[in-house]
Coordinates of C-alpha atoms in Angstrom, one line a residue:
M74 CA 0.0 0.0 0.0
A75 CA 1.1 3.6 -0.7
S76 CA -0.4 7.0 0.0
C77 CA 0.4 10.6 -0.4
G78 CA 3.9 11.3 -1.8
G79 CA 4.5 7.7 -2.7
V80 CA 6.4 6.4 -5.7
V81 CA 5.6 2.9 -6.8
R82 CA 6.8 0.5 -9.4
E83 CA 5.4 -2.8 -8.1
N84 CA 2.4 -4.6 -9.8
G85 CA -0.7 -4.8 -7.5
T86 CA 0.0 -1.7 -5.4
Y87 CA -2.9 0.0 -3.6
F88 CA -3.2 3.8 -3.5
V89 CA -5.1 4.6 -0.3
N90 CA -6.1 7.7 1.6
P91 CA -4.3 8.9 4.7
N92 CA -5.6 7.1 7.8
H93 CA -6.7 4.1 5.7
P94 CA -8.8 2.0 6.5
D95 CA -10.5 4.9 8.3
S96 CA -11.7 7.9 6.3
T97 CA -10.0 11.2 6.1
D98 CA -11.4 14.7 6.4
G99 CA -8.3 16.6 5.5
T100 CA -8.0 19.1 2.6
G101 CA -5.1 19.5 0.2
S102 CA -3.5 17.4 -2.5
C103 CA -2.5 13.7 -2.3
Q104 CA -0.3 12.4 -5.1
L105 CA 1.0 9.1 -6.1
T106 CA 3.6 8.5 -8.8
I107 CA 3.5 5.2 -10.8
L108 CA 6.7 4.0 -12.6
K109 CA 6.8 1.1 -14.9
M110 CA 8.2 -2.1 -13.4
H111 CA 9.9 -2.8 -16.8
P112 CA 9.8 -1.1 -20.3
D113 CA 7.3 -3.7 -21.8
I114 CA 4.4 -2.2 -19.9
C115 CA 1.7 -0.6 -22.1
Q116 CA -1.2 0.1 -19.8
V117 CA -2.0 0.7 -16.2
R118 CA -5.4 -0.5 -14.9
L119 CA -6.9 1.3 -11.9
D120 CA -9.6 -0.6 -10.0
F121 CA -11.6 1.5 -7.6
D122 CA -12.1 -1.1 -4.9
H123 CA -13.5 1.7 -2.8
F124 CA -13.8 5.4 -3.7
S125 CA -15.9 8.1 -2.0
L126 CA -15.1 11.8 -2.4
N127 CA -17.4 14.8 -2.0
G128 CA -19.7 14.9 -5.1
P129 CA -20.1 17.6 -7.7
E130 CA -21.9 20.9 -7.0
I131 CA -25.7 20.7 -7.6
V132 CA -26.1 23.3 -10.3
N133 CA -23.8 22.3 -13.2
H134 CA -22.5 19.0 -11.7
I135 CA -18.8 20.1 -11.8
C136 CA -16.3 18.6 -9.4
N137 CA -15.3 21.9 -7.7
T138 CA -14.4 20.7 -4.2
D139 CA -12.9 17.2 -4.6
Q140 CA -11.2 15.8 -7.7
F141 CA -9.5 12.6 -8.8
L142 CA -7.1 13.3 -11.7
V143 CA -4.8 11.1 -13.8
S144 CA -1.9 12.7 -15.6
G145 CA 1.1 11.5 -17.6
G146 CA -0.8 8.9 -19.6
S147 CA -3.8 8.8 -22.0
P148 CA -6.6 11.4 -21.2
A149 CA -8.9 10.5 -18.4
P150 CA -11.9 12.5 -17.1
T151 CA -11.8 14.3 -13.8
I152 CA -14.2 12.4 -11.4
C153 CA -15.6 12.9 -7.9
G154 CA -18.3 11.5 -5.8
S155 CA -18.6 7.7 -5.8
A156 CA -16.8 5.3 -8.2
T157 CA -16.6 2.1 -6.1
G158 CA -16.5 -1.0 -8.4
E159 CA -15.5 1.1 -11.5
H160 CA -12.1 1.0 -13.3
M161 CA -9.9 2.9 -15.8
Y162 CA -7.3 1.8 -18.3
I163 CA -4.5 4.4 -18.8
D164 CA -2.1 4.0 -21.8
A165 CA 1.4 4.3 -20.4
G166 CA 3.2 5.3 -23.5
M167 CA 6.5 4.0 -24.8
G168 CA 9.8 3.8 -22.8
Q169 CA 10.6 3.7 -19.2
S170 CA 10.8 7.3 -18.1
N171 CA 7.2 8.6 -18.4
P172 CA 5.4 8.3 -15.0
I173 CA 1.7 8.3 -14.5
I174 CA 0.6 10.5 -11.6
L175 CA -2.6 10.0 -9.6
T176 CA -3.8 13.0 -7.7
V177 CA -6.7 13.5 -5.2
I178 CA -7.5 17.1 -4.4
T179 CA -9.8 17.7 -1.5
S180 CA -11.3 21.0 -0.4
G181 CA -14.5 22.6 0.8
P182 CA -16.8 21.3 3.5
S183 CA -16.3 18.5 5.9
F184 CA -16.7 15.0 4.3
P185 CA -15.6 11.5 5.2
R186 CA -13.3 10.8 2.2
S187 CA -11.8 7.4 1.5
W188 CA -10.3 5.6 -1.4
R189 CA -8.5 2.3 -2.2
V190 CA -7.4 2.1 -5.8
R191 CA -5.7 -1.1 -7.0
I192 CA -2.9 -0.5 -9.6
S193 CA -2.2 -3.2 -12.2
Q194 CA 0.6 -2.9 -14.7
I195 CA -0.3 -4.6 -18.0
P196 CA 2.4 -5.9 -20.4
C197 CA 2.1 -5.0 -24.1
G198 CA 1.4 -8.6 -25.2
A199 CA -1.0 -9.5 -22.4
I200 CA -4.5 -10.8 -23.1
A201 CA -5.8 -8.5 -20.5
K202 CA -4.7 -5.4 -22.5
A203 CA -7.6 -3.1 -23.4
D204 CA -8.2 -2.0 -27.0
Q205 CA -6.7 1.4 -27.9
G206 CA -8.7 4.4 -26.7
C207 CA -10.8 2.6 -24.2
L208 CA -11.0 4.2 -20.7
Q209 CA -13.1 1.2 -19.6
Y210 CA -12.9 -2.3 -21.0
H211 CA -15.4 -5.1 -20.1
T212 CA -15.2 -8.7 -20.9
G213 CA -17.8 -11.5 -20.8
V214 CA -21.0 -12.2 -22.6
S215 CA -23.1 -10.2 -20.2
G216 CA -22.4 -7.4 -17.7
R217 CA -23.2 -3.9 -16.5
V218 CA -21.8 -0.5 -17.4
K219 CA -22.3 2.8 -15.5
S220 CA -21.3 6.4 -15.6
F221 CA -19.1 7.6 -12.8
N222 CA -21.0 8.8 -9.7
F223 CA -24.1 7.0 -10.9
D224 CA -26.8 6.4 -8.3
P225 CA -30.6 6.3 -9.2
L226 CA -31.5 8.1 -6.0
T227 CA -28.7 10.5 -5.0
G228 CA -26.1 10.5 -7.8
R229 CA -25.4 13.4 -10.1
Q230 CA -24.2 13.0 -13.7
L231 CA -20.7 14.4 -13.8
S232 CA -20.0 17.3 -16.3
N233 CA -17.0 17.5 -18.6
Q234 CA -16.9 13.7 -19.3
D235 CA -15.6 12.4 -22.7
Y236 CA -14.5 8.8 -22.9
S237 CA -15.2 5.4 -24.4
I238 CA -16.5 2.2 -22.8
C239 CA -15.5 -0.9 -24.7
I240 CA -16.8 -4.5 -24.5
R241 CA -14.7 -7.3 -25.8
T242 CA -16.5 -9.2 -28.6
E243 CA -16.6 -12.8 -27.4
R244 CA -16.1 -15.6 -29.9
N245 CA -19.2 -16.3 -32.1
F246 CA -21.1 -13.3 -30.9
C247 CA -22.1 -10.7 -33.5
S248 CA -24.3 -8.1 -31.8
I249 CA -25.0 -6.6 -28.4
Q250 CA -28.2 -5.6 -26.6
Y251 CA -28.4 -2.9 -23.9
T252 CA -31.2 -2.4 -21.4
A253 CA -31.6 0.2 -18.7
C254 CA -30.9 -1.2 -15.3
P255 CA -33.8 -1.9 -13.0
G256 CA -34.8 1.1 -10.8
A257 CA -34.0 1.4 -7.1
V258 CA -37.7 1.2 -6.1
P259 CA -39.7 -1.6 -7.9
G260 CA -42.7 -0.2 -9.7
N261 CA -41.4 3.4 -9.8
R262 CA -39.8 5.1 -12.8
S263 CA -36.2 3.8 -13.0
R264 CA -34.2 7.0 -13.5
T265 CA -31.3 4.7 -14.6
F266 CA -30.9 6.6 -17.8
T267 CA -31.2 10.4 -17.3
L268 CA -28.7 12.4 -19.4
S269 CA -30.6 15.5 -20.3
G270 CA -33.8 17.4 -19.5
N271 CA -35.4 17.8 -16.1
S272 CA -35.4 14.3 -14.8
N273 CA -37.7 15.0 -11.9
S274 CA -40.5 14.3 -14.5
V275 CA -40.6 11.9 -17.4
V276 CA -38.3 13.0 -20.2
Q277 CA -38.6 11.1 -23.5
A278 CA -35.7 9.5 -25.3
M279 CA -34.0 11.8 -27.8
V280 CA -31.8 10.7 -30.6
G281 CA -29.5 12.0 -33.2
G282 CA -26.6 11.5 -35.5
G283 CA -28.0 8.5 -37.4
T284 CA -30.0 7.6 -40.5
Q285 CA -33.6 8.1 -39.3
G286 CA -33.5 11.7 -40.7
S287 CA -34.7 13.1 -37.4
P288 CA -33.1 16.3 -36.0
N289 CA -30.1 15.8 -33.8
S290 CA -31.5 16.4 -30.4
C291 CA -28.3 15.2 -28.6
T292 CA -25.9 18.1 -29.0
N293 CA -24.7 18.6 -25.4
D294 CA -24.8 15.4 -23.4
W295 CA -25.2 12.0 -25.0
L296 CA -24.3 8.3 -25.0
M297 CA -23.1 7.1 -28.4
V298 CA -24.4 3.6 -29.3
P299 CA -23.3 3.0 -32.9
C300 CA -26.3 2.3 -35.2
A301 CA -28.7 1.7 -32.4
K302 CA -32.1 0.0 -33.1
I303 CA -34.9 -1.3 -31.0
A304 CA -34.1 -4.9 -30.5
D305 CA -37.5 -6.5 -30.6
R306 CA -39.1 -4.5 -33.4
L307 CA -40.4 -6.7 -36.2
P308 CA -39.5 -6.3 -38.8
M309 CA -36.2 -4.7 -37.7
A310 CA -36.0 -1.0 -38.6
S311 CA -33.9 -0.2 -41.7
T312 CA -32.6 3.0 -40.1
C313 CA -30.7 3.6 -36.9
E314 CA -29.4 6.2 -34.6
D315 CA -25.9 6.8 -33.1
K316 CA -26.7 9.1 -30.1
I317 CA -29.2 8.7 -27.3
C318 CA -30.0 11.2 -24.7
G319 CA -33.0 12.5 -22.7
G320 CA -34.4 10.6 -19.8
T321 CA -35.6 7.4 -21.3
F322 CA -33.4 4.7 -22.9
N323 CA -34.8 4.0 -26.4
A324 CA -33.3 4.1 -29.9
E325 CA -36.4 6.1 -31.1
V326 CA -38.1 9.2 -29.7
S327 CA -40.4 7.7 -27.0
S328 CA -41.2 7.8 -23.3
V329 CA -41.1 4.0 -23.1
E330 CA -37.9 2.2 -22.2
R331 CA -36.9 -0.4 -24.8
T332 CA -34.0 -2.8 -25.3
V333 CA -31.5 -1.5 -27.9
V334 CA -29.3 -3.5 -30.2
S335 CA -26.1 -2.6 -32.0
T336 CA -24.4 -4.8 -34.6
I337 CA -21.3 -2.6 -35.0
R338 CA -18.1 -4.3 -33.9
P339 CA -16.0 -3.9 -31.9
F340 CA -18.6 -3.1 -29.3
R341 CA -18.0 0.4 -28.0
L342 CA -20.0 3.2 -26.2
A343 CA -18.9 6.8 -26.1
F344 CA -20.1 9.1 -23.3
H345 CA -20.0 12.9 -23.5
T346 CA -21.2 15.7 -21.2
D347 CA -20.5 19.4 -21.5
S348 CA -19.9 21.8 -18.6
I349 CA -23.5 23.2 -18.3
E350 CA -26.6 21.6 -16.8
A351 CA -28.8 24.4 -15.4
P352 CA -31.4 25.6 -16.2
T353 CA -32.4 23.0 -18.9
D354 CA -30.9 19.9 -17.3
V355 CA -31.9 19.2 -13.7
D356 CA -31.0 16.3 -11.4
N357 CA -29.7 14.0 -14.1
R358 CA -28.2 10.8 -12.7
G359 CA -26.2 9.5 -15.7
F360 CA -26.7 6.0 -16.9
C361 CA -26.6 2.3 -15.9
L362 CA -27.0 -0.3 -18.6
D363 CA -27.1 -4.1 -18.6
Y364 CA -25.6 -5.6 -21.7
V365 CA -25.9 -9.1 -23.3
Q366 CA -24.0 -10.1 -26.4
Q367 CA -26.0 -12.0 -29.0
P368 CA -24.7 -15.0 -30.9
C369 CA -24.1 -14.9 -34.6
T370 CA -26.9 -16.5 -36.7
S371 CA -26.8 -18.0 -40.2
N372 CA -29.4 -18.4 -42.9
K373 CA -29.2 -22.1 -42.9
V374 CA -32.4 -24.1 -42.4
P375 CA -32.5 -25.2 -38.8
P376 CA -32.4 -29.0 -38.2
R377 CA -35.6 -30.7 -37.5
P378 CA -36.3 -31.8 -33.9
W379 CA -35.0 -35.2 -32.9
G380 CA -37.5 -38.0 -33.9
Q381 CA -38.4 -36.5 -37.3
Y382 CA -35.5 -38.1 -39.1
G383 CA -36.9 -41.7 -39.2
S384 CA -34.7 -44.7 -39.1
Q385 CA -31.3 -44.6 -40.7

């Protein structure tokens, strides 16, 4: 374990707050420097085993008081609030001498801050290496993706976010379906996809950037799902959209949540928010989506059920 002022080059190091495992209420700057353990390291993965800082301010959702920053590697967004269970991949660049620096800045009102970030160094030829340009990289046929500081009841969507979430295409899978996560209170409106508008009331899905010919309603905050279509529409729509925003997860303008499918590989989402929320956008939470990869299908006639072949 290492904390403020530390310099680490071992794989599997934990960056922890002062007083760990207790929380800290101090203000200032806490910095950790990561050096490669050998030149053949291409990425550093940060796993937020526990992460709780003061959240963004309530008007424009900007991290003004507390901030977690990554410098020296590929670009990463500034985050605050909660990120427990999330991760980041940082490209480490070529050579031995370029350190990656993690910085936690704390200021403002009293708050029980705590963090425990696991640092993994990933060799260039490792199977665990993420695709280029992916801040987050998920594997497996199914899983869940969330924006930082997401919580359906108390979270605030962070401003100034711009990054990609990638999902490894598993063998023999050709498309992927996304569904908004279940809400915190069964039977109530889920609020698990609220990117723009006043989410204290129902805001319909808005779309843009695709082939439906509809105006691009997602110009400020959006989730990019390449060529998104409603998964269970029959026949499947011939047009698609690339950006989804608003307060309902749907590939078409609607107030009804639907499962969305994308056939564009590699599977990748892109999340973007600007620096302004008020007065148009109020209490947006961000997003939480469950994904399931769909197997490739062929046009071959399926075999008849057992028992219809007769004697051989």
